mmCIF file of C-alpha atoms in Angstrom:
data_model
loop_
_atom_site.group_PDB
_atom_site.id
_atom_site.type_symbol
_atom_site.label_atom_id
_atom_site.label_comp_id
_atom_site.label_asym_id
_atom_site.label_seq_id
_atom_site.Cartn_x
_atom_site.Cartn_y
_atom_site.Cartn_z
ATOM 1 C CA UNK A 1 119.156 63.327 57.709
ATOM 2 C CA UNK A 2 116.939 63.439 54.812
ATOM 3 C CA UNK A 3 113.492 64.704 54.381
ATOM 4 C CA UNK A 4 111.187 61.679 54.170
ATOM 5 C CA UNK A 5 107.398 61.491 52.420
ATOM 6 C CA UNK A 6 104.422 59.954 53.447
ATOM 7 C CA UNK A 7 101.672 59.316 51.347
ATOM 8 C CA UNK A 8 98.140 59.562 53.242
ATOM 9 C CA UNK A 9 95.090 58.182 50.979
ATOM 10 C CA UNK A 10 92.229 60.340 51.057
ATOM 11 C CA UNK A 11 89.205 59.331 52.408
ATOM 12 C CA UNK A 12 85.553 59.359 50.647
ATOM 13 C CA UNK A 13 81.755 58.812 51.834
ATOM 14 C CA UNK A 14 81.967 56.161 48.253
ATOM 15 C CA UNK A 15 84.899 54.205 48.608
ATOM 16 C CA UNK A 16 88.163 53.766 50.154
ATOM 17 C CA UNK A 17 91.382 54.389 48.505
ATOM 18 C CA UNK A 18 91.843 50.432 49.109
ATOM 19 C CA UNK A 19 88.345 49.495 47.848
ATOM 20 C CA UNK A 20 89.348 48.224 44.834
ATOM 21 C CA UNK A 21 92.940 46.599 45.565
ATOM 22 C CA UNK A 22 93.657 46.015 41.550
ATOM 23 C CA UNK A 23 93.215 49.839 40.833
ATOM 24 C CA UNK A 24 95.038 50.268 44.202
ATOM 25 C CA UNK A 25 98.134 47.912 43.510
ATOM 26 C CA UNK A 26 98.678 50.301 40.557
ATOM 27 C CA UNK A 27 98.544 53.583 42.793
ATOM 28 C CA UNK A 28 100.860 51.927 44.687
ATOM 29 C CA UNK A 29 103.661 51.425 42.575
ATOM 30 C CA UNK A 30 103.463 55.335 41.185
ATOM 31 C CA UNK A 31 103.697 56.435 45.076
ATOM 32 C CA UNK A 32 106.635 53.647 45.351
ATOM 33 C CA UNK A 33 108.620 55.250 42.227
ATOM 34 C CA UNK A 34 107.239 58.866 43.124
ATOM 35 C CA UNK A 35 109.381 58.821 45.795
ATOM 36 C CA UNK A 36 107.326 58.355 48.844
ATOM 37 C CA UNK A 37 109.179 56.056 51.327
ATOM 38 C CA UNK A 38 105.494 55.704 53.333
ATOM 39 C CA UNK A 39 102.561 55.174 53.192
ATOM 40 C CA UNK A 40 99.361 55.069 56.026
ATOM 41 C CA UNK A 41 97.003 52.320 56.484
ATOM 42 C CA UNK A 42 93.678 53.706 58.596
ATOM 43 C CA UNK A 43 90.952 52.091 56.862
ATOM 44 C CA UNK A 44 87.509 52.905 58.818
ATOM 45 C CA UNK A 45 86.241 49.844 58.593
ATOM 46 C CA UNK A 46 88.913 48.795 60.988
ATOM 47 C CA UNK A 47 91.914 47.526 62.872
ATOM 48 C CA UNK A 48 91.589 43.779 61.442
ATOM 49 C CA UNK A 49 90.884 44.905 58.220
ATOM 50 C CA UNK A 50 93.900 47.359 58.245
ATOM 51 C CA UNK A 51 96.151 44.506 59.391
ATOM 52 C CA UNK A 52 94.678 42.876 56.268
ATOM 53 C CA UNK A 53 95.200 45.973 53.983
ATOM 54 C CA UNK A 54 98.607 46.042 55.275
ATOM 55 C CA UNK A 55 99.821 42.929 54.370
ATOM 56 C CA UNK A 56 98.451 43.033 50.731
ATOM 57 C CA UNK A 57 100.196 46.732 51.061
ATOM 58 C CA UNK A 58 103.672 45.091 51.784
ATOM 59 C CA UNK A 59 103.196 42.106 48.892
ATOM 60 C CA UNK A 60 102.558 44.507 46.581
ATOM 61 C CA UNK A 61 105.630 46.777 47.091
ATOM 62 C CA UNK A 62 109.234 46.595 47.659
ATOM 63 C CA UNK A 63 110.424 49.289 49.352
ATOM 64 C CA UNK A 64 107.608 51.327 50.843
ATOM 65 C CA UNK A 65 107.332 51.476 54.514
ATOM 66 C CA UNK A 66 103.848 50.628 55.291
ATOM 67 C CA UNK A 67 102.688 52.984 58.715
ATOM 68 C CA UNK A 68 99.642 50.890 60.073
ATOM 69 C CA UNK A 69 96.620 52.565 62.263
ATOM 70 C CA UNK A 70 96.492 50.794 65.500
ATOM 71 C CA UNK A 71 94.559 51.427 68.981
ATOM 72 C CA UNK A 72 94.636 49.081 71.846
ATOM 73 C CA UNK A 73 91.689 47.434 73.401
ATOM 74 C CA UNK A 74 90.084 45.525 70.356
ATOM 75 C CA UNK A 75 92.900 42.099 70.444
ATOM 76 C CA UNK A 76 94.795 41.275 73.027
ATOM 77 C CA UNK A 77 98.431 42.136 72.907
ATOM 78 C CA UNK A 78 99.981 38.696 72.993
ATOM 79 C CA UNK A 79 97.628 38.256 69.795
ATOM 80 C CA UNK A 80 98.786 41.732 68.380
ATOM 81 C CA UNK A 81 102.480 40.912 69.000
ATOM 82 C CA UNK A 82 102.549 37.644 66.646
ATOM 83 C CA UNK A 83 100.738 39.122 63.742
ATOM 84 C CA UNK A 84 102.636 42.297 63.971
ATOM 85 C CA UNK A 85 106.293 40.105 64.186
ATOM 86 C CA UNK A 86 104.944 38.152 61.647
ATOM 87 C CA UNK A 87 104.248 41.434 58.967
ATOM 88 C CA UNK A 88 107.489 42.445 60.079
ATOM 89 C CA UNK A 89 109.566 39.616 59.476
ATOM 90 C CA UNK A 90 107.442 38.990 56.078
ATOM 91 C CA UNK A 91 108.142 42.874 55.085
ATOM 92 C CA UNK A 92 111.881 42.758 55.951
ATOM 93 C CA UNK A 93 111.190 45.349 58.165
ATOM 94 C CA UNK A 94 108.908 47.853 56.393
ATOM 95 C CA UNK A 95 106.184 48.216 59.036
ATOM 96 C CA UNK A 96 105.602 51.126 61.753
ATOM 97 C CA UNK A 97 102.934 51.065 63.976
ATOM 98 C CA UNK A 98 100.872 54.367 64.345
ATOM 99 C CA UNK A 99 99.118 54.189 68.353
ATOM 100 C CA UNK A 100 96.043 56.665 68.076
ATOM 101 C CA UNK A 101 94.201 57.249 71.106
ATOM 102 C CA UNK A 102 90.695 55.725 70.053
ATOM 103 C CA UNK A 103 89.203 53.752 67.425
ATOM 104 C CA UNK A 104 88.731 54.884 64.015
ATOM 105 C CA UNK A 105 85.423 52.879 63.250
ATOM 106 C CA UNK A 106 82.188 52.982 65.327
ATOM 107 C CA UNK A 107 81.998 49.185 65.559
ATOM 108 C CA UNK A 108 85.731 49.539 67.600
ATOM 109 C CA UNK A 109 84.558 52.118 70.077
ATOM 110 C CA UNK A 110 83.365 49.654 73.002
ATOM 111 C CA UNK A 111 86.857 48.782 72.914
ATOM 112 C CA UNK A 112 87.501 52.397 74.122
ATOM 113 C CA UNK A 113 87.878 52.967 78.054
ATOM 114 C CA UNK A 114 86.084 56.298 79.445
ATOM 115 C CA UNK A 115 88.568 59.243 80.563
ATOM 116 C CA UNK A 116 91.520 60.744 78.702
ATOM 117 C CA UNK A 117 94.293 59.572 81.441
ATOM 118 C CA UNK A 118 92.845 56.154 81.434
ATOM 119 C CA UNK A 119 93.173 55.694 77.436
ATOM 120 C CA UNK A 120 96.797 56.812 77.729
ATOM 121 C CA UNK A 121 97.412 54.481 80.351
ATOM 122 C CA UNK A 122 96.226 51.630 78.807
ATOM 123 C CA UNK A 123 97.870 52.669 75.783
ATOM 124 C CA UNK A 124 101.186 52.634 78.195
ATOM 125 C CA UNK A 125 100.830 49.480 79.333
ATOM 126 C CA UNK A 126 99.772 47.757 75.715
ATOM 127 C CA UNK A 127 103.097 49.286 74.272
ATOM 128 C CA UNK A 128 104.708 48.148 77.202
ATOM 129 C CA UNK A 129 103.663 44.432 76.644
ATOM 130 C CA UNK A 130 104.544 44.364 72.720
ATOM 131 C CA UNK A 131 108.053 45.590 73.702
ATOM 132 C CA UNK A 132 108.914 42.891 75.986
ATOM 133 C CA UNK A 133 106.919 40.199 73.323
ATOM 134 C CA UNK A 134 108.803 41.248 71.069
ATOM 135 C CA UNK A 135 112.271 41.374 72.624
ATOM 136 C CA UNK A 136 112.473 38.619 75.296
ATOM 137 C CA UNK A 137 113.783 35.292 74.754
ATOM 138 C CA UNK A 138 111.739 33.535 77.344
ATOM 139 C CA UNK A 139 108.037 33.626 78.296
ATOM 140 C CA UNK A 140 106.925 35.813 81.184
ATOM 141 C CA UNK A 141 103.744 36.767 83.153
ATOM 142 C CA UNK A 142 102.682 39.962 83.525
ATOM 143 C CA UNK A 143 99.423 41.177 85.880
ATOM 144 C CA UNK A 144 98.743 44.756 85.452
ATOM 145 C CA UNK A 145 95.859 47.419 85.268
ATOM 146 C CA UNK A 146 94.467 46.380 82.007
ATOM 147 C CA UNK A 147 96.198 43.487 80.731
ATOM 148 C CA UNK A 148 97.410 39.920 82.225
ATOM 149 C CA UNK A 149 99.665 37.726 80.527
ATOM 150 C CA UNK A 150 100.795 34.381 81.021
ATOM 151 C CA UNK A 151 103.650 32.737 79.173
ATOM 152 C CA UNK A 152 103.926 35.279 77.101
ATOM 153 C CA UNK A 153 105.869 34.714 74.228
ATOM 154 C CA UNK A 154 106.422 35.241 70.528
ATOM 155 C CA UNK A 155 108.388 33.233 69.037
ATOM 156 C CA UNK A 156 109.006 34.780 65.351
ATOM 157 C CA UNK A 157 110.387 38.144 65.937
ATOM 158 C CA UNK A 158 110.549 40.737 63.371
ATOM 159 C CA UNK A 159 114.114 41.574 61.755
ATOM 160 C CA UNK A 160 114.478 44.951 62.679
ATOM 161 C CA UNK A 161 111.908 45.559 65.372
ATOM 162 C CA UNK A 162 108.566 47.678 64.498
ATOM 163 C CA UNK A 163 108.934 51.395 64.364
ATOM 164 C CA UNK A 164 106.563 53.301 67.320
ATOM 165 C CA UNK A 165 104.644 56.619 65.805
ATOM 166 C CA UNK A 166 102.349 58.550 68.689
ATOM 167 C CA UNK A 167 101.104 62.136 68.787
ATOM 168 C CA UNK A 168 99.156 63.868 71.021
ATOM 169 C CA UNK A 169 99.713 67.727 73.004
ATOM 170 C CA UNK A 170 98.223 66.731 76.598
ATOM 171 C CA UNK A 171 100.582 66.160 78.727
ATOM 172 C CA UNK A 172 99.370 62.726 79.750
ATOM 173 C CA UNK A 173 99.915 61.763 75.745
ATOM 174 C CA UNK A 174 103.291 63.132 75.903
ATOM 175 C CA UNK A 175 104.423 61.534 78.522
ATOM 176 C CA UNK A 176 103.418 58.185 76.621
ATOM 177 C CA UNK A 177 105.085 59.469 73.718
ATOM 178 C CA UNK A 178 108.302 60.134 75.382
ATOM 179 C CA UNK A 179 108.272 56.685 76.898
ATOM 180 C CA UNK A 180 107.447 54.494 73.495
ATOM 181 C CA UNK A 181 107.437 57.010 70.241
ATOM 182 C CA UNK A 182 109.934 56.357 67.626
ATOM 183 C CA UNK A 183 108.206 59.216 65.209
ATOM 184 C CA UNK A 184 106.047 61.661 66.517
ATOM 185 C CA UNK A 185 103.274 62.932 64.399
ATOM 186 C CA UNK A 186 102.756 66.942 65.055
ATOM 187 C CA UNK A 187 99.531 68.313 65.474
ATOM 188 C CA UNK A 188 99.436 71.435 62.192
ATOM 189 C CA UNK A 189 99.994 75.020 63.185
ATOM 190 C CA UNK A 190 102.189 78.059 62.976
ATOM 191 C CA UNK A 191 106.182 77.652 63.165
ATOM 192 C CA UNK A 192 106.030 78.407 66.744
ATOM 193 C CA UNK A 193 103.438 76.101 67.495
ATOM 194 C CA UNK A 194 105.308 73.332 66.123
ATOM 195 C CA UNK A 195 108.379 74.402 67.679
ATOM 196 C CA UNK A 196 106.939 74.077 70.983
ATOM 197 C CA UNK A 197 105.512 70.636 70.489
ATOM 198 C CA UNK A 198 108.514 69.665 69.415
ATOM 199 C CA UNK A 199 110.070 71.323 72.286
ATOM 200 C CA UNK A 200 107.730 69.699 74.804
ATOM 201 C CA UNK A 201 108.060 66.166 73.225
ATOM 202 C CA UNK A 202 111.831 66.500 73.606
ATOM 203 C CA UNK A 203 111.702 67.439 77.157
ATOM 204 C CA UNK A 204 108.737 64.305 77.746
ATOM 205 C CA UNK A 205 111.711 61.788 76.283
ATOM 206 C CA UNK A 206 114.822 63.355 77.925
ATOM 207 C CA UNK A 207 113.103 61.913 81.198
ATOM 208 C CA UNK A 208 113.597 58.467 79.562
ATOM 209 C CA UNK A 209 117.267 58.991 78.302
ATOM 210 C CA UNK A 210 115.267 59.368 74.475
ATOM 211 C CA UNK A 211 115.692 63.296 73.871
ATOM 212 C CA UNK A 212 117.606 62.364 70.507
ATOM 213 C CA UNK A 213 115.943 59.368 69.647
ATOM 214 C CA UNK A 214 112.557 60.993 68.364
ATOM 215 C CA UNK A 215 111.890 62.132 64.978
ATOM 216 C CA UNK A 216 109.204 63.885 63.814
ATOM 217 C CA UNK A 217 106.837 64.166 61.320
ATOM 218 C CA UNK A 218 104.330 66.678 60.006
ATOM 219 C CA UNK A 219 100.890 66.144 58.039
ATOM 220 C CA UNK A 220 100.744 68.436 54.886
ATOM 221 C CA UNK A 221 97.783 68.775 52.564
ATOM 222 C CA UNK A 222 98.359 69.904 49.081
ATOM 223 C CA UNK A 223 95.764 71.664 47.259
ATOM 224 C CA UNK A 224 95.771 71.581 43.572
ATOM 225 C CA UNK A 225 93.979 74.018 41.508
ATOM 226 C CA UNK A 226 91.486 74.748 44.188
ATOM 227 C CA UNK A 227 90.808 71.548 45.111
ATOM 228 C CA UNK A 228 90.247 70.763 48.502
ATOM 229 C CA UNK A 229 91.399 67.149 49.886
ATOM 230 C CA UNK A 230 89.239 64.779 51.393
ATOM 231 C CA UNK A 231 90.794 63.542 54.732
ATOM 232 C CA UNK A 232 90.061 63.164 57.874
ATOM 233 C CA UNK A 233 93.863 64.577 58.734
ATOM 234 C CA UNK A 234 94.073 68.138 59.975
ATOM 235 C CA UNK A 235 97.028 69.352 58.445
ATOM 236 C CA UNK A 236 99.319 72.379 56.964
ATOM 237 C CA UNK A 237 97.548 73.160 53.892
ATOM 238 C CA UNK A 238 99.857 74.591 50.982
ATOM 239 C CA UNK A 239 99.072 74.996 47.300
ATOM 240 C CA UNK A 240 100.685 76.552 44.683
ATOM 241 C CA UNK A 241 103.486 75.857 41.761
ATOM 242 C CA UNK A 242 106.336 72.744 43.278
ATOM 243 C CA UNK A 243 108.710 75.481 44.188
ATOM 244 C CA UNK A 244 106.470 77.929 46.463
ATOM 245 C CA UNK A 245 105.091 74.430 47.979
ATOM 246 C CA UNK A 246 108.754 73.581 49.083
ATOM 247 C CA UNK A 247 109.440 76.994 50.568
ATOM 248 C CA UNK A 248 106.202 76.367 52.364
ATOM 249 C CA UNK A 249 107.714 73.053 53.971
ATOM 250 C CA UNK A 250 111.264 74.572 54.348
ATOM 251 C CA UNK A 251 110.998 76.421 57.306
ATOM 252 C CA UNK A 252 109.282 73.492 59.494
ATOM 253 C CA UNK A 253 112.539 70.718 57.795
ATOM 254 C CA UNK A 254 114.621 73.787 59.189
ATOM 255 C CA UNK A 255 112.941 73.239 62.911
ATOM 256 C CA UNK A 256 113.831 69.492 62.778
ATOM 257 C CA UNK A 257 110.898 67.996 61.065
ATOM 258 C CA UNK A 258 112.071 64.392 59.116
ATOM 259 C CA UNK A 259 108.797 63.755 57.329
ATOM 260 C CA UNK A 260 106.436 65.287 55.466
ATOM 261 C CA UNK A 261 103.014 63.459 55.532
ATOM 262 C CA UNK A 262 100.936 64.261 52.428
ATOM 263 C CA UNK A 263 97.554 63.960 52.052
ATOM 264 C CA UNK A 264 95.280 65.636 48.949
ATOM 265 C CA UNK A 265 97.398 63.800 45.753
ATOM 266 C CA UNK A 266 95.150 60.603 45.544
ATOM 267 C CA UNK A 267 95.003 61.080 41.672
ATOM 268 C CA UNK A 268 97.635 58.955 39.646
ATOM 269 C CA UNK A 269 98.291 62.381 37.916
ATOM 270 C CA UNK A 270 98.645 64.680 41.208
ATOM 271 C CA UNK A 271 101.167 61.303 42.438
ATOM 272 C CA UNK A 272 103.389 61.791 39.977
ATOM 273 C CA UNK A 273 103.956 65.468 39.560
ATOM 274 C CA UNK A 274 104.389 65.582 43.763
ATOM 275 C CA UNK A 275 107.290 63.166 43.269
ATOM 276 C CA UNK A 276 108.527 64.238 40.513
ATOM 277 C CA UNK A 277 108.604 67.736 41.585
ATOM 278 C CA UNK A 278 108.056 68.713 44.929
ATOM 279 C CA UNK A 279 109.573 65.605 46.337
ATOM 280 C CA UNK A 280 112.820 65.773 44.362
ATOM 281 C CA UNK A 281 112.774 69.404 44.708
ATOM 282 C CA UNK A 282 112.604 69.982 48.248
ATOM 283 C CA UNK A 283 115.097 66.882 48.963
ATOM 284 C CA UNK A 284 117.761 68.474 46.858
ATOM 285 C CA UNK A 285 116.793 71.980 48.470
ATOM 286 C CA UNK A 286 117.315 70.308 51.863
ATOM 287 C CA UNK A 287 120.754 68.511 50.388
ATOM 288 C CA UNK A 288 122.262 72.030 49.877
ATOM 289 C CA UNK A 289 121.172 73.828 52.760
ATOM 290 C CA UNK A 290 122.764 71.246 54.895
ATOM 291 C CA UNK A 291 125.893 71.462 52.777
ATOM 292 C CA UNK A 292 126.169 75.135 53.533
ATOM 293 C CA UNK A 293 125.618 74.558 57.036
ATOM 294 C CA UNK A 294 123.041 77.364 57.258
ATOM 295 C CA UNK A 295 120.951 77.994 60.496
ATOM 296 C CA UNK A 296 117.655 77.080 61.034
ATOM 297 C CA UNK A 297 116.950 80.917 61.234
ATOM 298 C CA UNK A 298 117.515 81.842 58.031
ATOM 299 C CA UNK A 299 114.710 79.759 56.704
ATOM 300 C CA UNK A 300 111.815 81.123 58.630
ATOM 301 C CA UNK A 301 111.256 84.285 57.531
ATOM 302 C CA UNK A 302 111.096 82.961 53.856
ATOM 303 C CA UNK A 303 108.041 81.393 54.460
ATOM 304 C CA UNK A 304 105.061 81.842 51.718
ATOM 305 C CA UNK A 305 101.841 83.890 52.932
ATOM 306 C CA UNK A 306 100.211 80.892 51.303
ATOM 307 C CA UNK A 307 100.200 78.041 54.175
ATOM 308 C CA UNK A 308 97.781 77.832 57.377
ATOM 309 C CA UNK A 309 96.476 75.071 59.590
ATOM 310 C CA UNK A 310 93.595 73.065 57.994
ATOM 311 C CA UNK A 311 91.187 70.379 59.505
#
């Protein structure tokens, strides 16, 4: 499978990379033809105004997947259901929906239920309820610990059905993950960290028949010319020429990691020379490794000195 990008805007005390959507629609189209095949949506003034963002996101592009920030708790999920179907269906399919654990913005936090567990369960049960929205032909009721539904229905469905993305290491998040996640976003550390998580989400979704079913993606922060990123991500920091960046990233594609999220390369300039370098690079790297059918081995210990967990 090949290695996918993900372009995550940086974020600023001034402005948001979506402040200005005229300067933005521009950005846009060099991350479309860069090569990205994502891009993240998590806007702090927000959920509505990320379902907003979103939309303009997906009328402004043609191929690129928008992944949109979401929490439960702040609409109601027969609400949620019908404007997410109705992105979807509008998009042709180009929307994911990325379940954090609590708000984003300050104004969104009463929405937020006290105790770990009880987040993830409601989180459970919200997923639970889009699902069956989204998939059943006929209205139904549903009374459970958070939510109660009545005639639930939504009548436009998306075309392709909307893409799950979770993360989390507890193993109360994981077990949610198992059950719902379509792409599971790793937390950044060493090879053998991530192997583990990986390890441990794959064990959380064989108990749900899913073990093969999850891919998994990895936030990356590229620093250029000293230049630290501003973003609220924690992620594998890497820096250096296109080429030492990619054998950076090669050992974690070798684990089983599908997607590289990037944050740090907000710059039209910094865009452009990702995609046109690293981007290509690595997925031509990654074309003739599979080709030669080498093990997953063979790629750690050629990682560069240069790479560590950042936050």
């Amino acid at each position: 499978m090949p290695i996918e990008f993900t372009h995550v805007p940086g974020k600023t005390q001034d402005a948001s990379f979506f402040y200005d959507f005229v300067e933005t629609a521009t950005k846009l189209s060099l991350i479309e033809d860069a090569g990205f095949r994502k891009i993240v949506v998590d806007d702090s003034a927000g959920l509505l105004t990320n379902m907003d963002i979103a939309a303009q996101t997906l009328d402004r592009t043609s191929s690129l997947e928008v992944v949109l920030t979401h929490w439960a708790g702040v609409i109601e999920p027969t609400v949620a259901a019908r404007q997410l179907a109705a992105l979807d269906a509008k998009s042709g399919g180009r929307l994911s929906l990325r379940m954090l654990s609590e708000p984003l913005s300050d104004d969104d936090a009463e929405a937020r239920p006290v105790g770990h567990t009880v987040v993830w369960q409601r989180i459970d049960e919200y997923l639970v309820l889009l699902k069956r929205l989204w998939s059943n032909d006929k209205p139904f009721d549903h009374e459970g610990a958070f939510y109660s539904v009545k005639d639930g229905y939504v009548p436009r469905k998306g075309p392709h059905g909307v893409t799950i993305r979770m993360g989390g290491q507890s193993g109360t998040a994981l077990k949610v993950a198992g059950r719902h996640a379509d792409v599971f976003e790793l937390a950044a550390g060493s090879l053998d960290e991530v192997r583990q998580l990986m390890q441990r989400v794959r064990s959380a979704a064989a108990e749900h028949g899913r073990a093969g079913k999850v891919r998994f993606a990895l936030p990356v922060r590229i620093r250029f010319e000293g230049k630290a990123a501003a973003t609220d991500h924690k992620a594998i920091e890497v820096s250096g020429l296109p080429g030492q960046i990619v054998l950076s990233l090669l050992p974690y594609a070798a684990l089983g990691v599908n997607e590289f999220m990037i944050a740090g390369i907000d710059r039209p300039r910094e865009i452009a020379t990702v995609g046109r370098e690293t981007v290509t690079l690595l997925g031509n790297t990654m074309a003739r490794r599979e080709a030669e059918v080498v093990l997953p081995e063979a790629f750690v210990s050629r990682a560069v000195p240069d790479i560590r967990a950042a936050g």
